Amino acid sequence: AEVERARTSADEGDLGDARRRLAAVLAASPDHAEASALADVIHRRLRASELMDQAATAADEDRWDDVMALTEEAKLQDPDVEDARGLAAEASWQLARHATPPTAEAPPPMSAPAPGPIPEAAAPPPRSRSNTWLAVAIVGALVLAAMVAVMSEIDFGGVTTLPTVPATTAGGGVTLPPGVVGVVPVAGVTPDGDGRDWPPNALIVDSFNSVHPQPGAAPGVTAQWVVGYDSSALYLFAVVADATIDIAPLAQPDQLFRGDSIHFEFGGDPTGAASLRDGDLHVMLAPVDPTSFEVVAAINPAVDGQFVAGSARPEIEATAVWSEGGYVIEARIPWQVLGVDNPTPGMVAGMNFNVSDGDGSGGLQEMVSSNPDRTGPNQARPETWNSSVLLGG
């Protein structure tokens, strides 16, 4: 009976009471197997909690190596230990940010004809340019221009002319209407910022609709995406036209959308979904700075009908390449991170493709989307989202 009371206390979070009860049992019966096993669990949970307290202290003192070591040890002691401050993710980001950059050259330019221009709609109006751009423009200019050249060979008219594609779930076909994005099968794509490994049939997704603060206004920034998949992950390559640098609030991963970043909503078939469902996600990727290829990725999940603060997701592999006129982000997002177990051709997901421009002080100046209806209130209404479909090979 006393062991059960201890278990109840542990389940309710009163580990001190549970430990006292188990100590009394073991004092009377040192060989009590059930009490001994539970006492070990309690000890590990208490130790993990102590380690997280130490990690919090280390974070306050900017000792990020210690934070990483302490949070890892805490997870070994108790895989379910609470990390309410997101210390592990912040330590990972801080260590990556302050690491000595590798002495690697930018990815080589693609073998392509003379670059073709981005369509006029994609070019933002002239804006003031930071001198920092001039110092780093060469890092990504060739890659960006070459990728645009490849894109210019593809019809920019959207996905309205796509043929019917197989839908294994329905046993028939899916015709892609306006606003539905085709996600193409890919093989051998690596998230290194070099688009030469993308198939030529990758379809352009335009983010040209200003949705904040003035929906319908002429966009100051734009993005064009290609999106693909294989059995392990979703892939994207986004070319962003943005003439100024307004770094996202990287120390607040759940707020990345407030600065220069790309992001998308992701969830099941949005048809008829009037409110957010458990499993809906807001996935954000923000470049760190023009001297680096690094990207911070984070996900805010939906809980009880609203998106809540999430955390950085190091499982997402991404690279940023900069130019004087913007940047490229290429990413690999494991299906497991998105909550998808078995991606198959014909699978429909809700997705909006968005790009943000910061105001230079940690706030959001403008958001532009593939979906003109992607306003703030409509983010919580999946039935207003665009859809995407996995195309067959």
CSV table of C-alpha atoms in Angstrom, one decimal:
chain,number,residue,atom,x,y,z
A,1,ALA,CA,0.0,0.0,0.0
A,2,GLU,CA,2.8,2.4,0.9
A,3,VAL,CA,4.5,1.7,-2.5
A,4,GLU,CA,1.3,2.6,-4.3
A,5,ARG,CA,1.0,5.8,-2.3
A,6,ALA,CA,4.5,6.6,-3.3
A,7,ARG,CA,3.7,5.9,-6.9
A,8,THR,CA,0.7,8.2,-6.7
A,9,SER,CA,2.8,11.0,-5.3
A,10,ALA,CA,5.3,10.6,-8.0
A,11,ASP,CA,2.6,10.7,-10.7
A,12,GLU,CA,1.3,13.9,-9.1
A,13,GLY,CA,4.8,15.4,-9.1
A,14,ASP,CA,5.5,15.3,-5.4
A,15,LEU,CA,8.8,13.4,-5.7
A,16,GLY,CA,9.9,14.4,-2.2
A,17,ASP,CA,6.9,12.6,-0.6
A,18,ALA,CA,7.4,9.6,-2.9
A,19,ARG,CA,11.0,9.3,-1.9
A,20,ARG,CA,10.2,9.5,1.8
A,21,ARG,CA,7.6,6.8,1.6
A,22,LEU,CA,9.9,4.5,-0.4
A,23,ALA,CA,12.8,5.1,2.1
A,24,ALA,CA,10.5,3.9,4.9
A,25,VAL,CA,9.6,0.8,2.9
A,26,LEU,CA,13.2,-0.1,2.1
A,27,ALA,CA,14.3,0.5,5.6
A,28,ALA,CA,11.9,-2.2,6.7
A,29,SER,CA,12.4,-4.5,3.7
A,30,PRO,CA,15.7,-3.8,1.9
A,31,ASP,CA,15.0,-6.4,-0.7
A,32,HIS,CA,11.6,-5.1,-1.7
A,33,ALA,CA,12.0,-5.2,-5.5
A,34,GLU,CA,9.1,-2.9,-6.5
A,35,ALA,CA,10.1,-0.3,-4.0
A,36,SER,CA,13.7,-0.5,-5.1
A,37,ALA,CA,12.8,-0.1,-8.7
A,38,LEU,CA,10.5,2.9,-8.1
A,39,ALA,CA,13.1,4.5,-5.8
A,40,ASP,CA,15.6,4.3,-8.6
A,41,VAL,CA,13.2,6.0,-11.0
A,42,ILE,CA,12.5,8.8,-8.4
A,43,HIS,CA,16.2,9.3,-7.9
A,44,ARG,CA,16.8,9.7,-11.6
A,45,ARG,CA,13.9,12.2,-11.9
A,46,LEU,CA,15.2,14.2,-9.0
A,47,ARG,CA,18.7,14.1,-10.4
A,48,ALA,CA,17.5,15.2,-13.8
A,49,SER,CA,15.6,18.1,-12.2
A,50,GLU,CA,18.8,19.2,-10.4
A,51,LEU,CA,20.8,19.1,-13.6
A,52,MET,CA,18.3,21.3,-15.4
A,53,ASP,CA,18.5,23.8,-12.5
A,54,GLN,CA,22.2,23.8,-12.9
A,55,ALA,CA,21.8,24.2,-16.7
A,56,ALA,CA,19.6,27.2,-16.1
A,57,THR,CA,22.2,28.8,-13.9
A,58,ALA,CA,24.9,28.1,-16.6
A,59,ALA,CA,22.7,29.7,-19.2
A,60,ASP,CA,22.3,32.8,-17.1
A,61,GLU,CA,26.1,33.0,-17.1
A,62,ASP,CA,26.4,32.3,-20.8
A,63,ARG,CA,28.3,29.0,-20.2
A,64,TRP,CA,26.8,27.2,-23.2
A,65,ASP,CA,29.1,24.3,-23.2
A,66,ASP,CA,28.0,23.5,-19.7
A,67,VAL,CA,24.4,24.0,-20.6
A,68,MET,CA,24.7,21.5,-23.4
A,69,ALA,CA,26.4,18.9,-21.2
A,70,LEU,CA,24.0,19.3,-18.3
A,71,THR,CA,20.9,19.1,-20.4
A,72,GLU,CA,22.2,16.0,-22.2
A,73,GLU,CA,23.0,14.3,-18.9
A,74,ALA,CA,19.5,15.3,-17.6
A,75,LYS,CA,17.9,13.6,-20.6
A,76,LEU,CA,20.0,10.5,-19.9
A,77,GLN,CA,18.7,10.4,-16.3
A,78,ASP,CA,15.1,11.1,-17.3
A,79,PRO,CA,14.1,11.3,-21.0
A,80,ASP,CA,10.9,13.1,-20.0
A,81,VAL,CA,12.6,15.8,-17.9
A,82,GLU,CA,10.9,19.2,-18.6
A,83,ASP,CA,12.9,21.8,-20.4
A,84,ALA,CA,10.5,24.7,-20.1
A,85,ARG,CA,13.1,27.3,-21.1
A,86,GLY,CA,14.2,25.4,-24.2
A,87,LEU,CA,17.8,25.3,-22.8
A,88,ALA,CA,18.9,22.5,-24.9
A,89,ALA,CA,17.8,24.2,-28.1
A,90,GLU,CA,19.2,27.5,-27.1
A,91,ALA,CA,22.6,25.9,-26.2
A,92,SER,CA,22.7,24.2,-29.5
A,93,TRP,CA,22.0,27.5,-31.3
A,94,GLN,CA,24.5,29.5,-29.2
A,95,LEU,CA,27.3,27.0,-29.7
A,96,ALA,CA,26.7,26.8,-33.5
A,97,ARG,CA,26.5,30.6,-33.7
A,98,HIS,CA,29.8,31.2,-31.9
A,99,ALA,CA,31.7,28.4,-33.4
A,100,THR,CA,34.6,29.2,-35.7
A,101,PRO,CA,33.2,29.3,-39.2
A,102,PRO,CA,34.6,26.6,-41.5
A,103,THR,CA,37.0,27.8,-44.1
A,104,ALA,CA,34.9,26.4,-46.9
A,105,GLU,CA,34.1,28.2,-50.1
A,106,ALA,CA,30.6,28.9,-51.2
A,107,PRO,CA,29.0,26.2,-53.3
A,108,PRO,CA,30.1,26.4,-56.9
A,109,PRO,CA,27.8,28.0,-59.5
A,110,MET,CA,25.6,25.7,-61.5
A,111,SER,CA,26.4,25.0,-65.1
A,112,ALA,CA,23.6,27.1,-66.7
A,113,PRO,CA,23.1,29.6,-69.5
A,114,ALA,CA,23.4,33.3,-68.9
A,115,PRO,CA,21.1,34.1,-66.0
A,116,GLY,CA,17.6,35.1,-66.9
A,117,PRO,CA,15.9,37.8,-64.8
A,118,ILE,CA,13.4,37.1,-62.1
A,119,PRO,CA,10.0,38.0,-63.4
A,120,GLU,CA,9.2,41.7,-62.8
A,121,ALA,CA,6.6,40.7,-60.1
A,122,ALA,CA,9.3,39.2,-58.0
A,123,ALA,CA,11.5,42.2,-57.8
A,124,PRO,CA,10.8,44.4,-54.7
A,125,PRO,CA,10.9,48.2,-55.0
A,126,PRO,CA,14.2,49.9,-54.3
A,127,ARG,CA,15.0,50.1,-50.6
A,128,SER,CA,18.0,51.3,-48.6
A,129,ARG,CA,20.8,48.7,-48.6
A,130,SER,CA,23.1,47.9,-45.8
A,131,ASN,CA,26.9,48.2,-46.5
A,132,THR,CA,27.1,44.6,-45.2
A,133,TRP,CA,25.6,43.3,-48.4
A,134,LEU,CA,28.5,44.7,-50.4
A,135,ALA,CA,31.0,42.8,-48.3
A,136,VAL,CA,29.3,39.4,-48.7
A,137,ALA,CA,27.5,39.6,-52.0
A,138,ILE,CA,29.9,37.3,-53.8
A,139,VAL,CA,29.2,34.5,-51.3
A,140,GLY,CA,25.8,33.7,-52.8
A,141,ALA,CA,25.4,35.8,-56.0
A,142,LEU,CA,26.4,33.1,-58.5
A,143,VAL,CA,24.3,30.4,-56.9
A,144,LEU,CA,21.3,32.6,-56.7
A,145,ALA,CA,21.6,33.8,-60.2
A,146,ALA,CA,22.1,30.3,-61.5
A,147,MET,CA,19.1,29.0,-59.7
A,148,VAL,CA,17.0,31.8,-61.1
A,149,ALA,CA,18.3,30.9,-64.6
A,150,VAL,CA,17.1,27.3,-64.0
A,151,MET,CA,13.8,28.6,-62.7
A,152,SER,CA,13.3,30.9,-65.7
A,153,GLU,CA,13.2,27.8,-68.0
A,154,ILE,CA,10.1,26.6,-66.1
A,155,ASP,CA,6.6,28.0,-66.6
A,156,PHE,CA,5.9,30.6,-64.0
A,157,GLY,CA,2.2,30.4,-64.5
A,158,GLY,CA,1.6,28.4,-61.4
A,159,VAL,CA,0.2,24.8,-61.2
A,160,THR,CA,-3.0,25.3,-63.1
A,161,THR,CA,-1.8,23.4,-66.1
A,162,LEU,CA,-0.6,20.3,-64.3
A,163,PRO,CA,-2.0,17.1,-65.5
A,164,THR,CA,-4.0,14.7,-63.4
A,165,VAL,CA,-1.7,12.7,-61.1
A,166,PRO,CA,-2.2,9.4,-59.4
A,167,ALA,CA,-3.8,9.3,-55.9
A,168,THR,CA,-3.2,6.0,-54.3
A,169,THR,CA,-5.5,6.8,-51.4
A,170,ALA,CA,-8.5,7.4,-53.7
A,171,GLY,CA,-7.6,4.9,-56.4
A,172,GLY,CA,-8.3,7.5,-59.1
A,173,GLY,CA,-6.7,10.9,-59.9
A,174,VAL,CA,-6.3,14.3,-58.4
A,175,THR,CA,-6.6,17.4,-60.7
A,176,LEU,CA,-4.6,20.3,-59.3
A,177,PRO,CA,-6.8,23.5,-59.3
A,178,PRO,CA,-5.4,27.0,-58.9
A,179,GLY,CA,-3.8,27.4,-55.5
A,180,VAL,CA,-2.8,23.8,-55.1
A,181,VAL,CA,0.9,23.1,-55.0
A,182,GLY,CA,2.5,20.0,-56.6
A,183,VAL,CA,5.2,18.5,-54.5
A,184,VAL,CA,7.5,16.5,-56.9
A,185,PRO,CA,9.4,13.3,-56.1
A,186,VAL,CA,13.2,13.9,-55.7
A,187,ALA,CA,16.3,11.8,-55.4
A,188,GLY,CA,19.7,12.8,-54.2
A,189,VAL,CA,18.8,16.3,-53.1
A,190,THR,CA,21.1,17.6,-50.3
A,191,PRO,CA,20.3,20.8,-48.4
A,192,ASP,CA,23.5,22.7,-49.4
A,193,GLY,CA,22.2,25.7,-51.2
A,194,ASP,CA,23.2,24.3,-54.6
A,195,GLY,CA,20.1,23.6,-56.7
A,196,ARG,CA,21.7,21.4,-59.4
A,197,ASP,CA,20.4,18.2,-57.8
A,198,TRP,CA,16.7,19.3,-58.2
A,199,PRO,CA,14.7,17.7,-61.0
A,200,PRO,CA,13.8,19.9,-64.0
A,201,ASN,CA,10.1,19.4,-63.4
A,202,ALA,CA,10.1,21.0,-60.0
A,203,LEU,CA,7.2,23.5,-59.9
A,204,ILE,CA,7.5,27.1,-58.9
A,205,VAL,CA,5.5,28.4,-56.0
A,206,ASP,CA,5.2,32.2,-55.9
A,207,SER,CA,4.9,34.1,-52.6
A,208,PHE,CA,3.8,37.4,-54.1
A,209,ASN,CA,0.8,38.3,-51.9
A,210,SER,CA,1.3,40.9,-49.2
A,211,VAL,CA,-0.8,39.8,-46.2
A,212,HIS,CA,0.6,41.9,-43.4
A,213,PRO,CA,0.2,44.7,-42.4
A,214,GLN,CA,-1.8,45.7,-45.5
A,215,PRO,CA,-3.3,42.7,-47.3
A,216,GLY,CA,-3.2,43.3,-51.0
A,217,ALA,CA,-0.5,45.9,-51.0
A,218,ALA,CA,2.4,45.8,-53.4
A,219,PRO,CA,5.0,43.4,-51.9
A,220,GLY,CA,8.3,44.7,-50.6
A,221,VAL,CA,9.8,41.3,-50.5
A,222,THR,CA,9.0,38.1,-52.5
A,223,ALA,CA,10.0,34.5,-52.6
A,224,GLN,CA,9.8,31.7,-55.1
A,225,TRP,CA,10.0,28.0,-54.0
A,226,VAL,CA,10.3,24.6,-55.4
A,227,VAL,CA,9.1,21.7,-53.1
A,228,GLY,CA,9.9,18.0,-53.3
A,229,TYR,CA,9.8,14.8,-51.3
A,230,ASP,CA,11.2,11.3,-50.9
A,231,SER,CA,10.3,8.6,-48.4
A,232,SER,CA,12.3,10.2,-45.6
A,233,ALA,CA,11.7,14.0,-45.9
A,234,LEU,CA,10.1,17.0,-47.4
A,235,TYR,CA,12.6,19.3,-49.3
A,236,LEU,CA,12.4,22.9,-50.3
A,237,PHE,CA,14.5,25.5,-52.1
A,238,ALA,CA,13.4,29.1,-51.6
A,239,VAL,CA,14.8,32.1,-53.5
A,240,VAL,CA,14.0,35.3,-51.5
A,241,ALA,CA,14.2,38.8,-53.0
A,242,ASP,CA,14.9,41.1,-50.1
A,243,ALA,CA,17.2,44.2,-50.4
A,244,THR,CA,17.8,44.7,-46.7
A,245,ILE,CA,19.1,42.6,-43.8
A,246,ASP,CA,16.8,42.4,-40.8
A,247,ILE,CA,17.9,39.4,-38.8
A,248,ALA,CA,15.1,37.4,-37.1
A,249,PRO,CA,15.1,37.2,-33.3
A,250,LEU,CA,17.2,34.1,-33.2
A,251,ALA,CA,17.3,33.8,-29.4
A,252,GLN,CA,13.5,33.3,-29.6
A,253,PRO,CA,13.0,30.5,-32.0
A,254,ASP,CA,9.2,30.6,-31.7
A,255,GLN,CA,9.3,34.2,-33.0
A,256,LEU,CA,11.5,33.7,-36.1
A,257,PHE,CA,8.6,34.8,-38.3
A,258,ARG,CA,9.1,38.3,-37.0
A,259,GLY,CA,12.3,38.8,-38.9
A,260,ASP,CA,13.8,37.9,-42.2
A,261,SER,CA,12.7,34.3,-42.7
A,262,ILE,CA,10.7,31.8,-44.7
A,263,HIS,CA,8.0,29.8,-43.1
A,264,PHE,CA,5.0,27.6,-43.8
A,265,GLU,CA,1.9,26.1,-42.1
A,266,PHE,CA,1.7,22.4,-42.4
A,267,GLY,CA,-1.2,20.0,-41.5
A,268,GLY,CA,-3.5,17.4,-42.9
A,269,ASP,CA,-6.0,18.0,-45.7
A,270,PRO,CA,-7.4,21.4,-44.7
A,271,THR,CA,-10.8,21.0,-46.3
A,272,GLY,CA,-13.5,21.9,-43.8
A,273,ALA,CA,-11.1,22.5,-40.9
A,274,ALA,CA,-12.5,25.6,-39.2
A,275,SER,CA,-9.9,25.6,-36.4
A,276,LEU,CA,-6.5,24.3,-35.8
A,277,ARG,CA,-6.1,20.6,-35.1
A,278,ASP,CA,-3.5,18.8,-32.9
A,279,GLY,CA,-0.7,18.0,-35.3
A,280,ASP,CA,-0.9,21.3,-37.3
A,281,LEU,CA,2.5,23.0,-37.4
A,282,HIS,CA,4.1,26.4,-38.2
A,283,VAL,CA,7.6,25.6,-39.5
A,284,MET,CA,10.0,28.6,-39.6
A,285,LEU,CA,13.6,28.9,-41.1
A,286,ALA,CA,15.7,32.0,-40.6
A,287,PRO,CA,19.2,32.7,-41.9
A,288,VAL,CA,21.7,33.7,-39.2
A,289,ASP,CA,23.7,36.4,-40.9
A,290,PRO,CA,25.4,37.1,-44.3
A,291,THR,CA,28.8,35.8,-43.1
A,292,SER,CA,27.4,32.4,-42.5
A,293,PHE,CA,25.6,29.5,-44.2
A,294,GLU,CA,23.7,28.8,-41.0
A,295,VAL,CA,19.9,28.6,-40.6
A,296,VAL,CA,17.9,28.4,-37.4
A,297,ALA,CA,14.8,26.2,-37.8
A,298,ALA,CA,11.9,26.0,-35.4
A,299,ILE,CA,8.4,24.7,-35.2
A,300,ASN,CA,5.4,26.1,-33.3
A,301,PRO,CA,2.8,23.3,-32.7
A,302,ALA,CA,-1.0,23.7,-32.5
A,303,VAL,CA,-2.4,22.9,-29.1
A,304,ASP,CA,-6.1,23.3,-28.1
A,305,GLY,CA,-6.9,25.2,-31.3
A,306,GLN,CA,-4.0,27.7,-31.3
A,307,PHE,CA,-0.3,27.8,-32.2
A,308,VAL,CA,1.8,27.8,-29.1
A,309,ALA,CA,5.5,28.6,-28.5
A,310,GLY,CA,7.7,25.8,-29.8
A,311,SER,CA,11.4,25.4,-30.0
A,312,ALA,CA,14.4,25.1,-32.3
A,313,ARG,CA,14.5,21.9,-34.3
A,314,PRO,CA,18.0,20.8,-35.1
A,315,GLU,CA,16.7,17.7,-37.0
A,316,ILE,CA,15.9,20.1,-39.8
A,317,GLU,CA,18.9,20.5,-42.1
A,318,ALA,CA,19.2,23.8,-43.9
A,319,THR,CA,21.7,26.0,-45.6
A,320,ALA,CA,21.5,29.8,-46.4
A,321,VAL,CA,23.4,31.4,-49.4
A,322,TRP,CA,23.3,35.2,-49.6
A,323,SER,CA,23.5,37.7,-52.4
A,324,GLU,CA,23.2,41.4,-52.7
A,325,GLY,CA,19.6,41.1,-53.6
A,326,GLY,CA,18.4,38.4,-51.2
A,327,TYR,CA,19.2,34.9,-50.1
A,328,VAL,CA,18.5,31.3,-50.8
A,329,ILE,CA,17.4,28.7,-48.2
A,330,GLU,CA,17.5,25.0,-49.0
A,331,ALA,CA,16.2,22.6,-46.4
A,332,ARG,CA,15.5,18.9,-45.6
A,333,ILE,CA,12.6,18.4,-43.1
A,334,PRO,CA,12.2,14.8,-42.0
A,335,TRP,CA,8.7,13.5,-42.2
A,336,GLN,CA,8.9,12.4,-38.6
A,337,VAL,CA,9.3,16.0,-37.6
A,338,LEU,CA,6.1,16.8,-39.5
A,339,GLY,CA,4.2,13.9,-37.9
A,340,VAL,CA,3.8,12.0,-41.2
A,341,ASP,CA,4.4,8.3,-41.1
A,342,ASN,CA,3.8,7.1,-44.6
A,343,PRO,CA,4.0,9.7,-47.4
A,344,THR,CA,2.5,8.4,-50.6
A,345,PRO,CA,1.6,10.0,-54.0
A,346,GLY,CA,-1.8,11.7,-53.7
A,347,MET,CA,-1.3,12.7,-50.1
A,348,VAL,CA,-2.9,16.1,-49.5
A,349,ALA,CA,-1.6,18.5,-46.9
A,350,GLY,CA,-2.5,22.1,-46.0
A,351,MET,CA,0.4,24.5,-46.7
A,352,ASN,CA,0.9,28.2,-47.1
A,353,PHE,CA,4.3,29.4,-48.2
A,354,ASN,CA,5.3,32.6,-46.5
A,355,VAL,CA,8.2,35.0,-46.4
A,356,SER,CA,8.8,37.7,-43.7
A,357,ASP,CA,10.7,40.9,-43.6
A,358,GLY,CA,11.8,42.3,-40.3
A,359,ASP,CA,11.7,46.0,-39.3
A,360,GLY,CA,15.3,46.0,-38.0
A,361,SER,CA,14.4,46.1,-34.3
A,362,GLY,CA,13.0,42.5,-33.8
A,363,GLY,CA,9.5,43.3,-35.2
A,364,LEU,CA,7.6,42.2,-38.3
A,365,GLN,CA,7.5,44.8,-41.0
A,366,GLU,CA,5.8,42.7,-43.7
A,367,MET,CA,4.6,39.2,-44.5
A,368,VAL,CA,4.1,37.9,-48.0
A,369,SER,CA,2.5,34.6,-48.9
A,370,SER,CA,1.6,32.3,-51.7
A,371,ASN,CA,-2.0,32.5,-50.3
A,372,PRO,CA,-3.7,36.0,-50.4
A,373,ASP,CA,-6.0,34.8,-47.6
A,374,ARG,CA,-3.2,34.0,-45.2
A,375,THR,CA,-4.0,36.8,-42.8
A,376,GLY,CA,-3.3,36.6,-39.0
A,377,PRO,CA,-6.8,35.4,-38.1
A,378,ASN,CA,-6.8,32.9,-41.0
A,379,GLN,CA,-3.6,31.2,-39.8
A,380,ALA,CA,-5.9,29.5,-37.2
A,381,ARG,CA,-8.4,28.4,-39.9
A,382,PRO,CA,-6.9,25.6,-42.0
A,383,GLU,CA,-9.9,25.6,-44.3
A,384,THR,CA,-8.5,28.9,-45.7
A,385,TRP,CA,-5.0,27.5,-46.3
A,386,ASN,CA,-3.6,26.5,-49.6
A,387,SER,CA,-3.2,22.7,-50.3
A,388,SER,CA,-0.3,20.7,-51.6
A,389,VAL,CA,-0.3,17.2,-53.1
A,390,LEU,CA,2.5,14.7,-53.4
A,391,LEU,CA,2.8,13.9,-57.1
A,392,GLY,CA,3.6,10.5,-58.5
A,393,GLY,CA,6.9,9.6,-60.2
